[in-house]
mmCIF file of C-alpha atoms in Angstrom:
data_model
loop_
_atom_site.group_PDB
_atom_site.id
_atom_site.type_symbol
_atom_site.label_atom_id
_atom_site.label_comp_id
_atom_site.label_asym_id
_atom_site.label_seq_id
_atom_site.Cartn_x
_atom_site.Cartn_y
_atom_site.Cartn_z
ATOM 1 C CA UNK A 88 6.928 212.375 72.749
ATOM 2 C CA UNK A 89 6.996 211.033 69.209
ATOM 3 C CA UNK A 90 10.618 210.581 69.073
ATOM 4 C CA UNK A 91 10.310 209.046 72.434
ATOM 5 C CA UNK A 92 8.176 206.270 71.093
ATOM 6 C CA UNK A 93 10.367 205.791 68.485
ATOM 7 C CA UNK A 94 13.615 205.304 70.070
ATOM 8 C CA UNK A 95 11.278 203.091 71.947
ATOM 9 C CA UNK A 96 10.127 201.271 69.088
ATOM 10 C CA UNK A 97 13.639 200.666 67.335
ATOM 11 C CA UNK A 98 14.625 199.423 70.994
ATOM 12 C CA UNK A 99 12.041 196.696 71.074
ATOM 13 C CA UNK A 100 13.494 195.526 67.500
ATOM 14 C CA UNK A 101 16.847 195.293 68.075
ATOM 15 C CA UNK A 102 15.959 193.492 71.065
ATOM 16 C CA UNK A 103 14.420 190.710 69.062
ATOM 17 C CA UNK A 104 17.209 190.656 66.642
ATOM 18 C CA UNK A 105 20.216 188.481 67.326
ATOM 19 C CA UNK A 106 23.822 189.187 66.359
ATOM 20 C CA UNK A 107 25.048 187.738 63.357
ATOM 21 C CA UNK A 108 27.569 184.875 64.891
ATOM 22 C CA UNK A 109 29.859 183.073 62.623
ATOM 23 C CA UNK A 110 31.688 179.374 62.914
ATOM 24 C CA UNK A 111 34.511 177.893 61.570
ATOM 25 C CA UNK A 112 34.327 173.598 61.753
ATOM 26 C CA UNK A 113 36.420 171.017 60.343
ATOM 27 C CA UNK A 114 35.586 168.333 57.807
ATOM 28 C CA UNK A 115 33.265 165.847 59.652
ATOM 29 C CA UNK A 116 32.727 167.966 63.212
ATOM 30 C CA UNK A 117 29.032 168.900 64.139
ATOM 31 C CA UNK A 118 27.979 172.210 64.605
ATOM 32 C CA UNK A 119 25.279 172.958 67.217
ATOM 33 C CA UNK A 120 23.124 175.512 67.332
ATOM 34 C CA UNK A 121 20.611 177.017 69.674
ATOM 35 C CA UNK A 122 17.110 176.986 68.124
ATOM 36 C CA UNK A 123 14.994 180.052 69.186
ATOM 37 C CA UNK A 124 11.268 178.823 70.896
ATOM 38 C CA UNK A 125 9.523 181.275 67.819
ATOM 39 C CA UNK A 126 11.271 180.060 64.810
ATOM 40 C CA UNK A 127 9.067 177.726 62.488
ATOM 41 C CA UNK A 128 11.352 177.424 59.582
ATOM 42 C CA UNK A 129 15.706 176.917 59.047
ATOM 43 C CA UNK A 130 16.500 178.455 55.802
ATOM 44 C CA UNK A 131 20.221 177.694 53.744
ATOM 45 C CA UNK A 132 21.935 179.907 51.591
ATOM 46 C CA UNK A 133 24.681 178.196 50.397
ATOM 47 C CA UNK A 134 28.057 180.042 49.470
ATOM 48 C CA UNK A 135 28.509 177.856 46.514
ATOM 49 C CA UNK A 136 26.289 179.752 43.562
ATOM 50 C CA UNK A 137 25.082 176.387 41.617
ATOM 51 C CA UNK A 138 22.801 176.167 44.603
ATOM 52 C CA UNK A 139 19.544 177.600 45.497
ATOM 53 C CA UNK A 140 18.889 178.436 48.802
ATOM 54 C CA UNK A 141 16.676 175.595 50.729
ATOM 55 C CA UNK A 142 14.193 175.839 53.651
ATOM 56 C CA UNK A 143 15.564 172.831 55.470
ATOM 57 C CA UNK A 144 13.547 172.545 58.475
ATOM 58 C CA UNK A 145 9.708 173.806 58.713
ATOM 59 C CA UNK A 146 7.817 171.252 61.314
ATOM 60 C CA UNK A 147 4.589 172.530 59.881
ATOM 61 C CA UNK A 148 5.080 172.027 56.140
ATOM 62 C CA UNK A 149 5.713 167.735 55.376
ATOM 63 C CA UNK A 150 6.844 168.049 51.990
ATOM 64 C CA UNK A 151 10.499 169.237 53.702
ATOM 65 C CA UNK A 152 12.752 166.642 53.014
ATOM 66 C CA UNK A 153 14.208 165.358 55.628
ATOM 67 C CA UNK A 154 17.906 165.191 55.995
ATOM 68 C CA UNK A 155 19.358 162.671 57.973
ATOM 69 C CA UNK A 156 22.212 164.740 59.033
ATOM 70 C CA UNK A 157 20.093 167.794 60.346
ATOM 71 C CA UNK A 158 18.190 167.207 63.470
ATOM 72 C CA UNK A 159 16.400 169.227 66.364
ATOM 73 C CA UNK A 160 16.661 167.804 69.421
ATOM 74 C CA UNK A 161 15.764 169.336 73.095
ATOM 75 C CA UNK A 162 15.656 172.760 71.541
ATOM 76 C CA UNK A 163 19.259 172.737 69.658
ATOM 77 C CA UNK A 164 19.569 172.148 65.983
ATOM 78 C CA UNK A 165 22.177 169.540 65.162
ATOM 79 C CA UNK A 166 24.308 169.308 61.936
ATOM 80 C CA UNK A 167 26.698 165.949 61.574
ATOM 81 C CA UNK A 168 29.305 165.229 59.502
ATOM 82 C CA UNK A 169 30.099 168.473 58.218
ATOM 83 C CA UNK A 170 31.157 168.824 54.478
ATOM 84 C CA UNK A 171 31.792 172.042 52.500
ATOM 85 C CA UNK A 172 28.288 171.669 50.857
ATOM 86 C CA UNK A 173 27.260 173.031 54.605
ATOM 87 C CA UNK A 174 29.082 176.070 53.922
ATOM 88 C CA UNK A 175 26.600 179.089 53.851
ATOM 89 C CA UNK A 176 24.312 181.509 55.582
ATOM 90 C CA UNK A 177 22.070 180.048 57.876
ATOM 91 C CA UNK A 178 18.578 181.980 58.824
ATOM 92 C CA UNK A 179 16.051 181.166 61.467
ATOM 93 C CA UNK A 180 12.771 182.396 60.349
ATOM 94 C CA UNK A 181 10.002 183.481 62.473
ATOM 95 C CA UNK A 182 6.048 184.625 62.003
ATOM 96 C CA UNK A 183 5.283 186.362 58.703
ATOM 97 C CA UNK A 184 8.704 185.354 57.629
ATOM 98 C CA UNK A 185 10.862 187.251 59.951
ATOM 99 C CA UNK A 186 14.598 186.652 60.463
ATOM 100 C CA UNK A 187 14.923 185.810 63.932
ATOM 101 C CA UNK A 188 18.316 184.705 63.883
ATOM 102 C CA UNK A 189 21.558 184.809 61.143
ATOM 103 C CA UNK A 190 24.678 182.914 60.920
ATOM 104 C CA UNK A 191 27.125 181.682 58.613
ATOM 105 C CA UNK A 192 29.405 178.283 58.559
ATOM 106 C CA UNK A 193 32.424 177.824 56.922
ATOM 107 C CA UNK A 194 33.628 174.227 56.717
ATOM 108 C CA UNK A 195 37.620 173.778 56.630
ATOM 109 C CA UNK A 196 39.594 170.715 55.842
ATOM 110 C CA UNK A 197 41.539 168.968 58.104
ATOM 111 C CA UNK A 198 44.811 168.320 57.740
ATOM 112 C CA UNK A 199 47.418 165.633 58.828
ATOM 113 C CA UNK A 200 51.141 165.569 58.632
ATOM 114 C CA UNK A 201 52.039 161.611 58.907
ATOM 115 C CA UNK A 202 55.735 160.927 58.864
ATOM 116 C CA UNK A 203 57.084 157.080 58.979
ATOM 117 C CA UNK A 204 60.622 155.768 59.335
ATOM 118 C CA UNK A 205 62.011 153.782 56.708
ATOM 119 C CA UNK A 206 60.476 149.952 55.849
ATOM 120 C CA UNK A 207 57.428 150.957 58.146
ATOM 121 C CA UNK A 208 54.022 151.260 57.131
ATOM 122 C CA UNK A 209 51.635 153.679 57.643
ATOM 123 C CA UNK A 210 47.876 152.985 57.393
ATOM 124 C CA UNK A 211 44.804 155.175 58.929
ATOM 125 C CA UNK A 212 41.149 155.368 58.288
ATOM 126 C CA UNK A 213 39.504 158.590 58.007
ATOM 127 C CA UNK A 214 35.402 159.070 57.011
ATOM 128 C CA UNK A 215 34.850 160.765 54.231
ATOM 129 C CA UNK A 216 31.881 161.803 51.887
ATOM 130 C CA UNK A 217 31.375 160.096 48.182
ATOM 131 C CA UNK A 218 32.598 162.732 45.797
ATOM 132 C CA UNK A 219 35.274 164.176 47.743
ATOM 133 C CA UNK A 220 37.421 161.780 48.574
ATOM 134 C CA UNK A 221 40.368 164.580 48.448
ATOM 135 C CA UNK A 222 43.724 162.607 49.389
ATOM 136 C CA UNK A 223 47.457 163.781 48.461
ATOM 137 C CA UNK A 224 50.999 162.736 49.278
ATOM 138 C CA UNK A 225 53.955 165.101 48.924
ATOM 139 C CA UNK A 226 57.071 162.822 49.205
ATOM 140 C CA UNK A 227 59.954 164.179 49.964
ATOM 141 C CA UNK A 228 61.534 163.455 47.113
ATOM 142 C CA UNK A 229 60.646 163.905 43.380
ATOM 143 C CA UNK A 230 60.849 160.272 42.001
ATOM 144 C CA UNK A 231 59.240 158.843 44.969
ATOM 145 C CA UNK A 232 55.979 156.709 43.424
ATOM 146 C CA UNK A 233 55.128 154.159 46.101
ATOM 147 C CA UNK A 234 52.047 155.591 47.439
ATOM 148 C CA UNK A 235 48.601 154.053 46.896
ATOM 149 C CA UNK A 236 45.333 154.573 48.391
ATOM 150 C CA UNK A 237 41.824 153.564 47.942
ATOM 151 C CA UNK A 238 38.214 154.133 48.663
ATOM 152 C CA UNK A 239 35.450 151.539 49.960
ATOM 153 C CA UNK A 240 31.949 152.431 50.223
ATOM 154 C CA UNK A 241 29.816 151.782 53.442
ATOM 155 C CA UNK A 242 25.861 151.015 53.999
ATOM 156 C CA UNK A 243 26.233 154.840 55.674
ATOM 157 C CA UNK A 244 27.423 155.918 52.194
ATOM 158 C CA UNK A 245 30.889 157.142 53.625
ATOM 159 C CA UNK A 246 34.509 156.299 52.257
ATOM 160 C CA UNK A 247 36.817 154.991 54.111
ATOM 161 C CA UNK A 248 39.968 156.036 52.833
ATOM 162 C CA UNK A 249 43.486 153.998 53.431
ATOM 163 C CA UNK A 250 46.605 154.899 52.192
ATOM 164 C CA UNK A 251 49.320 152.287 52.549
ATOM 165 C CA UNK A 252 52.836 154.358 51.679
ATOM 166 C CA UNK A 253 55.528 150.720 52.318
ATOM 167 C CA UNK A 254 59.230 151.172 51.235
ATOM 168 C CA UNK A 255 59.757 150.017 47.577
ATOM 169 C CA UNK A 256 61.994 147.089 47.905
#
């Protein structure tokens, strides 16, 4: 009967227990997440070791900052604009500090293969975050200097990047 009620027991918690989910996002996607209806607090590890881990989201506790960013809305928690500072374990945290729920994100950069034809040129805008403003250009050949590019801040403290690659004359 006791082992009965055990096996019964360890049921109940692995019940309550979600699986540990993983997600892979690009550079500037938003990742979505169900929240559970018990969880009172959204901790981050982050996978970079400078950082300390941060409680992100506790409803009951105003001296959270808030991030602009991270938002619950109609039950789902919200993260825009991804950047690899998001990488990490996330943990939902229930009564008496219980880990309802665990996942990790891993933030990837995205990547784009532009090719011109001779004398045109080639412009695009793509958001990115102060501080990693990450752009390169691989000509095709080794002398091959006629690439410039620049960043311009904007009131929503993103970069917009343009790179302007024009034929040398």
């Amino acid at each position: 009967m006791l082992v009965f009620m055990l096996l019964l027991l360890l049921r109940a918690a692995s019940v309550d227990a979600a699986p540990d989910y993983s997600y892979e996002k690009q550079y500037g996607e938003t990742l979505t997440v169900r929240m559970w209806s018990n969880a009172l607090s959204l901790k981050f590890i982050p996978d970079n070791t400078n950082f300390e881990s941060e409680i992100f989201l506790k409803p009951s506790d105003p001296s959270v900052p808030v991030d602009s960013r991270r938002s619950v809305f109609g039950g789902h928690l919200e993260i825009k604009n991804l950047t690899q500072k998001d990488d990490g374990i996330y943990e939902m945290i229930g009564q008496n500090e219980r880990v309802l729920k665990t996942w990790s994100l891993e933030v990837t950069a995205q990547y784009k293969d532009l090719e011109r034809k001779a004398g045109e040129e080639l412009r695009f805008t793509f958001p990115l975050v102060k501080d990693h403003c990450n752009i390169h250009f691989f000509p095709k050949k080794k002398d091959d200097e006629r690439t410039r590019w620049r960043c311009r801040s904007r009131a929503t403290d993103t970069l917009r990047s343009e790179i302007n690659m024009m034929e040398s004359p």
